[in-house]
Amino acid sequence: MDPFPPMRLPSRPGATIKRIYLCRHGETAANYKRLLQGKGIDLPLNDRGTVQARSLAERLRNEKVDFIGTSHLKRAKQTAQIIHQHHPRAAWLENEDLAEISWGSWDGTDTSEIETLIQKWDRGDFEAAAPQGESPFAVEIRSVSLLYDLIYSRSENNLVFVLHGRLLRIILSSLLNRNLSKMDSFRHHNCNINILDIEILDTPSSSSPLSLSPSSKNLAIQVLACILDDCSHLTDFLL
C-alpha cells in the first residue's frame, strides 16, 4: 500500500503546518443494525469493528503520529487505543466535546423522522435538532472550537483524532467550507481516514484562547491539501 503524500510545505515564511488525521471509529452492533447512534449510546466495537480498527492502525503504523485525541465513548476510545499501540509515545487526550451529536429521544432507534430533520438542515436550519437532542450548530460550537484550540496550542504537528460519523461531517464542512451547508456531502465509512494539511496563519489572543467562534478561527487557518474518506486499508468485507 502506497504511503500518504508528504506534508505540504508552508505557503509563506513563518507559517506553521500541521497534519490532521480525522478518522471514524470501527463498527458497533448499532451500526450493523443501522440504528441512530449518538452521544447517548455507548456501545463497544463488534468483531468486525475491531478488525476495522486494526486495519486502520496498520495503515497509520508508518505515519508520524505524536498526538491522539478521541471522544470518551467506547467505540471511538477503543479504536484510538488500537492505534495508540503502534504509537505508544504519542500524547493522549480523551474529551467529551469530541463526542457524537446527541439524537436525544431518537438515539438507538431507526426512526424515519430523521429524514424531516435532514430536510431542515438542507434548507440551512442548523439549529434544528431531534427531540431532546443537539443541533449541528451546537455540535460545531463545542467540537470545532476544541479542535482549533488543540491545533493552536499543542506543540505536536501530526494529530490523529478518532471521531464519529455526523461529527466528522460537521467538522469537515466547518473546516473546508466555513459553514455547515456541505456537511451531508461528506462520506464517513467506519475507520476511514480524512487528512488535512493545515497552515496556521495567525495565533488567537493568548489572553482569551477560547473567545473566538469556529467561523472566526477559520479565518486564521488555511487548508492546503486534503484527502477525504480514504478506505484503501479496508477490504470489501470491512466496508
mmCIF file of C-alpha atoms in Angstrom:
data_model
loop_
_atom_site.group_PDB
_atom_site.id
_atom_site.type_symbol
_atom_site.label_atom_id
_atom_site.label_comp_id
_atom_site.label_asym_id
_atom_site.label_seq_id
_atom_site.Cartn_x
_atom_site.Cartn_y
_atom_site.Cartn_z
ATOM 1 C CA MET A 1 0.000 0.000 0.000
ATOM 2 C CA ASP A 2 1.426 3.375 -1.004
ATOM 3 C CA PRO A 3 2.237 5.830 1.792
ATOM 4 C CA PHE A 4 0.304 9.047 2.065
ATOM 5 C CA PRO A 5 1.819 12.075 0.285
ATOM 6 C CA PRO A 6 4.300 14.093 2.366
ATOM 7 C CA MET A 7 3.040 17.018 4.360
ATOM 8 C CA ARG A 8 2.738 20.212 2.346
ATOM 9 C CA LEU A 9 5.277 22.981 2.854
ATOM 10 C CA PRO A 10 4.174 26.380 4.194
ATOM 11 C CA SER A 11 2.997 28.831 1.559
ATOM 12 C CA ARG A 12 4.540 31.786 3.366
ATOM 13 C CA PRO A 13 7.506 32.441 5.691
ATOM 14 C CA GLY A 14 6.889 31.905 9.386
ATOM 15 C CA ALA A 15 3.722 29.856 8.945
ATOM 16 C CA THR A 16 3.264 26.512 10.708
ATOM 17 C CA ILE A 17 1.941 23.374 9.023
ATOM 18 C CA LYS A 18 0.135 20.649 10.939
ATOM 19 C CA ARG A 19 -1.251 17.401 9.556
ATOM 20 C CA ILE A 20 -4.616 16.409 10.988
ATOM 21 C CA TYR A 21 -5.943 12.858 10.592
ATOM 22 C CA LEU A 22 -9.704 12.688 11.163
ATOM 23 C CA CYS A 23 -10.808 9.057 11.472
ATOM 24 C CA ARG A 24 -14.107 7.403 12.239
ATOM 25 C CA HIS A 25 -14.456 4.653 14.839
ATOM 26 C CA GLY A 26 -14.998 0.982 13.993
ATOM 27 C CA GLU A 27 -18.363 -0.700 13.644
ATOM 28 C CA THR A 28 -20.695 -1.439 16.564
ATOM 29 C CA ALA A 29 -23.866 -3.514 16.819
ATOM 30 C CA ALA A 30 -25.915 -0.326 16.338
ATOM 31 C CA ASN A 31 -24.024 0.472 13.128
ATOM 32 C CA TYR A 32 -24.677 -3.038 11.866
ATOM 33 C CA LYS A 33 -28.405 -2.695 12.598
ATOM 34 C CA ARG A 34 -28.454 0.813 11.053
ATOM 35 C CA LEU A 35 -29.713 2.436 14.239
ATOM 36 C CA LEU A 36 -29.095 6.046 15.186
ATOM 37 C CA GLN A 37 -26.084 6.051 17.489
ATOM 38 C CA GLY A 38 -25.426 9.378 19.099
ATOM 39 C CA LYS A 39 -23.851 10.617 22.292
ATOM 40 C CA GLY A 40 -26.412 8.728 24.372
ATOM 41 C CA ILE A 41 -25.423 5.293 23.037
ATOM 42 C CA ASP A 42 -22.126 3.902 24.326
ATOM 43 C CA LEU A 43 -21.539 0.523 22.693
ATOM 44 C CA PRO A 44 -18.157 -1.188 22.252
ATOM 45 C CA LEU A 45 -16.802 -2.285 18.892
ATOM 46 C CA ASN A 46 -18.199 -5.507 17.499
ATOM 47 C CA ASP A 47 -15.894 -8.141 15.992
ATOM 48 C CA ARG A 48 -15.869 -6.522 12.564
ATOM 49 C CA GLY A 49 -15.286 -3.127 14.136
ATOM 50 C CA THR A 50 -12.221 -4.471 15.937
ATOM 51 C CA VAL A 51 -10.814 -5.818 12.667
ATOM 52 C CA GLN A 52 -11.525 -2.462 11.010
ATOM 53 C CA ALA A 53 -9.694 -0.662 13.813
ATOM 54 C CA ARG A 54 -6.681 -2.946 13.443
ATOM 55 C CA SER A 55 -6.607 -2.247 9.700
ATOM 56 C CA LEU A 56 -6.769 1.484 10.401
ATOM 57 C CA ALA A 57 -3.956 1.209 12.936
ATOM 58 C CA GLU A 58 -1.840 -0.740 10.456
ATOM 59 C CA ARG A 59 -2.434 1.961 7.815
ATOM 60 C CA LEU A 60 -1.162 4.583 10.264
ATOM 61 C CA ARG A 61 1.695 2.439 11.623
ATOM 62 C CA ASN A 62 4.390 4.108 9.498
ATOM 63 C CA GLU A 63 2.933 7.605 9.680
ATOM 64 C CA LYS A 64 4.382 10.110 12.107
ATOM 65 C CA VAL A 65 1.809 10.328 14.892
ATOM 66 C CA ASP A 66 2.624 12.318 18.013
ATOM 67 C CA PHE A 67 -0.873 13.082 19.332
ATOM 68 C CA ILE A 68 -4.089 11.042 19.513
ATOM 69 C CA GLY A 69 -7.401 12.586 20.529
ATOM 70 C CA THR A 70 -10.697 10.768 20.968
ATOM 71 C CA SER A 71 -14.126 11.117 22.477
ATOM 72 C CA HIS A 72 -14.984 9.362 25.729
ATOM 73 C CA LEU A 73 -17.365 6.933 24.003
ATOM 74 C CA LYS A 74 -16.220 3.302 23.908
ATOM 75 C CA ARG A 75 -16.376 2.873 20.136
ATOM 76 C CA ALA A 76 -14.037 5.799 19.493
ATOM 77 C CA LYS A 77 -11.801 5.190 22.502
ATOM 78 C CA GLN A 78 -11.262 1.511 21.666
ATOM 79 C CA THR A 79 -10.371 2.393 18.072
ATOM 80 C CA ALA A 80 -7.931 5.057 19.278
ATOM 81 C CA GLN A 81 -6.343 2.658 21.776
ATOM 82 C CA ILE A 82 -5.606 0.186 18.981
ATOM 83 C CA ILE A 83 -3.887 2.976 17.011
ATOM 84 C CA HIS A 84 -2.000 4.011 20.150
ATOM 85 C CA GLN A 85 -0.445 0.544 20.402
ATOM 86 C CA HIS A 86 1.641 1.393 17.315
ATOM 87 C CA HIS A 87 2.468 4.885 18.634
ATOM 88 C CA PRO A 88 2.910 4.418 22.402
ATOM 89 C CA ARG A 89 4.785 7.712 22.823
ATOM 90 C CA ALA A 90 2.012 9.786 21.270
ATOM 91 C CA ALA A 91 0.266 12.196 23.625
ATOM 92 C CA TRP A 92 -3.269 11.094 24.524
ATOM 93 C CA LEU A 93 -6.420 13.168 25.000
ATOM 94 C CA GLU A 94 -9.943 11.982 25.777
ATOM 95 C CA ASN A 95 -12.598 14.695 25.721
ATOM 96 C CA GLU A 96 -16.402 14.673 25.812
ATOM 97 C CA ASP A 97 -16.537 17.641 23.428
ATOM 98 C CA LEU A 98 -15.374 15.223 20.704
ATOM 99 C CA ALA A 99 -18.433 13.008 21.209
ATOM 100 C CA GLU A 100 -21.065 12.339 18.570
ATOM 101 C CA ILE A 101 -24.137 14.530 18.168
ATOM 102 C CA SER A 102 -26.941 13.649 20.573
ATOM 103 C CA TRP A 103 -30.004 12.270 18.827
ATOM 104 C CA GLY A 104 -31.985 12.728 22.049
ATOM 105 C CA SER A 105 -35.061 10.506 22.221
ATOM 106 C CA TRP A 106 -34.194 9.057 18.802
ATOM 107 C CA ASP A 107 -30.926 7.521 19.990
ATOM 108 C CA GLY A 108 -30.921 3.769 19.445
ATOM 109 C CA THR A 109 -33.887 3.824 17.050
ATOM 110 C CA ASP A 110 -34.350 3.624 13.290
ATOM 111 C CA THR A 111 -36.958 6.391 13.183
ATOM 112 C CA SER A 112 -37.857 7.749 9.766
ATOM 113 C CA GLU A 113 -38.380 11.176 11.355
ATOM 114 C CA ILE A 114 -34.709 11.888 10.801
ATOM 115 C CA GLU A 115 -35.482 12.473 7.112
ATOM 116 C CA THR A 116 -37.588 15.508 8.037
ATOM 117 C CA LEU A 117 -34.765 16.794 10.237
ATOM 118 C CA ILE A 118 -32.202 16.381 7.455
ATOM 119 C CA GLN A 119 -34.508 18.300 5.111
ATOM 120 C CA LYS A 120 -34.434 21.188 7.600
ATOM 121 C CA TRP A 121 -30.640 21.054 7.611
ATOM 122 C CA ASP A 122 -30.624 21.013 3.810
ATOM 123 C CA ARG A 123 -32.624 24.253 3.929
ATOM 124 C CA GLY A 124 -29.995 25.809 6.195
ATOM 125 C CA ASP A 125 -31.697 25.416 9.578
ATOM 126 C CA PHE A 126 -28.686 24.147 11.505
ATOM 127 C CA GLU A 127 -30.289 24.894 14.872
ATOM 128 C CA ALA A 128 -32.914 22.205 14.268
ATOM 129 C CA ALA A 129 -32.446 19.128 16.464
ATOM 130 C CA ALA A 130 -34.034 15.816 17.369
ATOM 131 C CA PRO A 131 -36.314 15.918 20.445
ATOM 132 C CA GLN A 132 -34.048 16.468 23.487
ATOM 133 C CA GLY A 133 -31.077 16.262 21.099
ATOM 134 C CA GLU A 134 -28.340 18.552 19.811
ATOM 135 C CA SER A 135 -28.308 20.713 16.720
ATOM 136 C CA PRO A 136 -25.394 20.692 14.238
ATOM 137 C CA PHE A 137 -24.668 24.286 15.239
ATOM 138 C CA ALA A 138 -24.347 23.320 18.916
ATOM 139 C CA VAL A 139 -22.047 20.439 17.993
ATOM 140 C CA GLU A 140 -19.917 22.755 15.855
ATOM 141 C CA ILE A 141 -19.512 25.167 18.745
ATOM 142 C CA ARG A 142 -18.280 22.510 21.194
ATOM 143 C CA SER A 143 -16.226 20.312 18.856
ATOM 144 C CA VAL A 144 -14.724 22.666 16.292
ATOM 145 C CA SER A 145 -13.827 25.173 18.996
ATOM 146 C CA LEU A 146 -11.914 22.450 20.844
ATOM 147 C CA LEU A 147 -10.269 21.278 17.629
ATOM 148 C CA TYR A 148 -8.996 24.770 16.856
ATOM 149 C CA ASP A 149 -7.729 25.244 20.392
ATOM 150 C CA LEU A 150 -5.788 21.978 20.114
ATOM 151 C CA ILE A 151 -4.384 22.866 16.695
ATOM 152 C CA TYR A 152 -3.169 26.195 18.053
ATOM 153 C CA SER A 153 -1.990 25.132 21.493
ATOM 154 C CA ARG A 154 -0.457 21.678 21.021
ATOM 155 C CA SER A 155 3.238 21.529 20.158
ATOM 156 C CA GLU A 156 2.759 18.349 18.103
ATOM 157 C CA ASN A 157 2.443 18.648 14.323
ATOM 158 C CA ASN A 158 0.839 15.285 13.479
ATOM 159 C CA LEU A 159 -2.504 14.880 15.230
ATOM 160 C CA VAL A 160 -4.873 11.917 14.920
ATOM 161 C CA PHE A 161 -8.490 12.283 16.024
ATOM 162 C CA VAL A 162 -10.839 9.290 16.275
ATOM 163 C CA LEU A 163 -14.360 10.617 15.996
ATOM 164 C CA HIS A 164 -17.921 9.893 14.850
ATOM 165 C CA GLY A 165 -19.896 9.993 11.612
ATOM 166 C CA ARG A 166 -22.162 13.030 11.981
ATOM 167 C CA LEU A 167 -19.468 14.827 13.957
ATOM 168 C CA LEU A 168 -16.994 14.307 11.103
ATOM 169 C CA ARG A 169 -19.472 15.742 8.618
ATOM 170 C CA ILE A 170 -19.893 18.824 10.799
ATOM 171 C CA ILE A 171 -16.154 19.286 11.328
ATOM 172 C CA LEU A 172 -15.211 18.781 7.666
ATOM 173 C CA SER A 173 -17.903 21.163 6.444
ATOM 174 C CA SER A 174 -16.837 23.762 9.015
ATOM 175 C CA LEU A 175 -13.136 23.460 8.172
ATOM 176 C CA LEU A 176 -13.403 23.193 4.389
ATOM 177 C CA ASN A 177 -16.459 25.362 3.690
ATOM 178 C CA ARG A 178 -16.553 27.663 6.744
ATOM 179 C CA ASN A 179 -20.202 26.768 7.275
ATOM 180 C CA LEU A 180 -22.348 23.642 7.615
ATOM 181 C CA SER A 181 -24.057 23.752 4.221
ATOM 182 C CA LYS A 182 -21.977 20.899 2.760
ATOM 183 C CA MET A 183 -21.969 18.526 5.722
ATOM 184 C CA ASP A 184 -24.085 15.853 4.055
ATOM 185 C CA SER A 185 -21.765 15.727 1.040
ATOM 186 C CA PHE A 186 -19.029 14.043 3.108
ATOM 187 C CA ARG A 187 -18.903 10.249 3.293
ATOM 188 C CA HIS A 188 -17.854 8.532 6.501
ATOM 189 C CA HIS A 189 -17.165 4.807 6.327
ATOM 190 C CA ASN A 190 -16.224 3.138 9.601
ATOM 191 C CA CYS A 191 -12.472 3.525 10.207
ATOM 192 C CA ASN A 192 -11.955 5.818 7.234
ATOM 193 C CA ILE A 193 -9.198 8.439 7.167
ATOM 194 C CA ASN A 194 -9.506 12.116 6.249
ATOM 195 C CA ILE A 195 -6.229 14.035 6.109
ATOM 196 C CA LEU A 196 -5.933 17.817 6.230
ATOM 197 C CA ASP A 197 -2.659 19.714 5.932
ATOM 198 C CA ILE A 198 -3.426 22.935 7.778
ATOM 199 C CA GLU A 199 -1.372 26.106 7.650
ATOM 200 C CA ILE A 200 -1.709 28.315 10.710
ATOM 201 C CA LEU A 201 -1.787 31.907 9.532
ATOM 202 C CA ASP A 202 -2.264 33.606 12.862
ATOM 203 C CA THR A 203 -2.463 32.891 16.575
ATOM 204 C CA PRO A 204 -5.535 33.713 18.680
ATOM 205 C CA SER A 205 -5.107 36.059 21.616
ATOM 206 C CA SER A 206 -3.235 34.340 24.441
ATOM 207 C CA SER A 207 -5.377 36.222 26.951
ATOM 208 C CA SER A 208 -8.602 34.624 25.699
ATOM 209 C CA PRO A 209 -7.837 31.462 23.715
ATOM 210 C CA LEU A 210 -11.450 30.288 23.829
ATOM 211 C CA SER A 211 -13.078 33.558 22.811
ATOM 212 C CA LEU A 212 -13.095 33.069 19.041
ATOM 213 C CA SER A 213 -16.015 31.329 17.374
ATOM 214 C CA PRO A 214 -15.389 28.471 14.920
ATOM 215 C CA SER A 215 -16.144 30.753 11.973
ATOM 216 C CA SER A 216 -13.702 33.470 13.075
ATOM 217 C CA LYS A 217 -10.983 30.966 13.904
ATOM 218 C CA ASN A 218 -11.402 29.556 10.406
ATOM 219 C CA LEU A 219 -10.006 32.821 9.087
ATOM 220 C CA ALA A 220 -6.724 32.124 10.894
ATOM 221 C CA ILE A 221 -6.008 28.843 9.102
ATOM 222 C CA GLN A 222 -5.798 27.606 5.551
ATOM 223 C CA VAL A 223 -6.264 24.014 4.399
ATOM 224 C CA LEU A 224 -3.501 23.443 1.849
ATOM 225 C CA ALA A 225 -4.337 19.843 0.946
ATOM 226 C CA CYS A 226 -6.842 17.200 1.895
ATOM 227 C CA ILE A 227 -7.611 13.517 1.377
ATOM 228 C CA LEU A 228 -11.213 12.547 2.108
ATOM 229 C CA ASP A 229 -12.731 9.202 3.127
ATOM 230 C CA ASP A 230 -9.631 7.122 2.385
ATOM 231 C CA CYS A 231 -10.568 3.449 2.797
ATOM 232 C CA SER A 232 -7.684 1.861 0.891
ATOM 233 C CA HIS A 233 -6.762 -0.135 4.008
ATOM 234 C CA LEU A 234 -10.221 -1.740 4.238
ATOM 235 C CA THR A 235 -11.199 -4.811 2.226
ATOM 236 C CA ASP A 236 -14.671 -5.051 0.682
ATOM 237 C CA PHE A 237 -15.717 -7.170 3.673
ATOM 238 C CA LEU A 238 -14.821 -4.339 6.043
ATOM 239 C CA LEU A 239 -16.601 -1.549 4.150
#
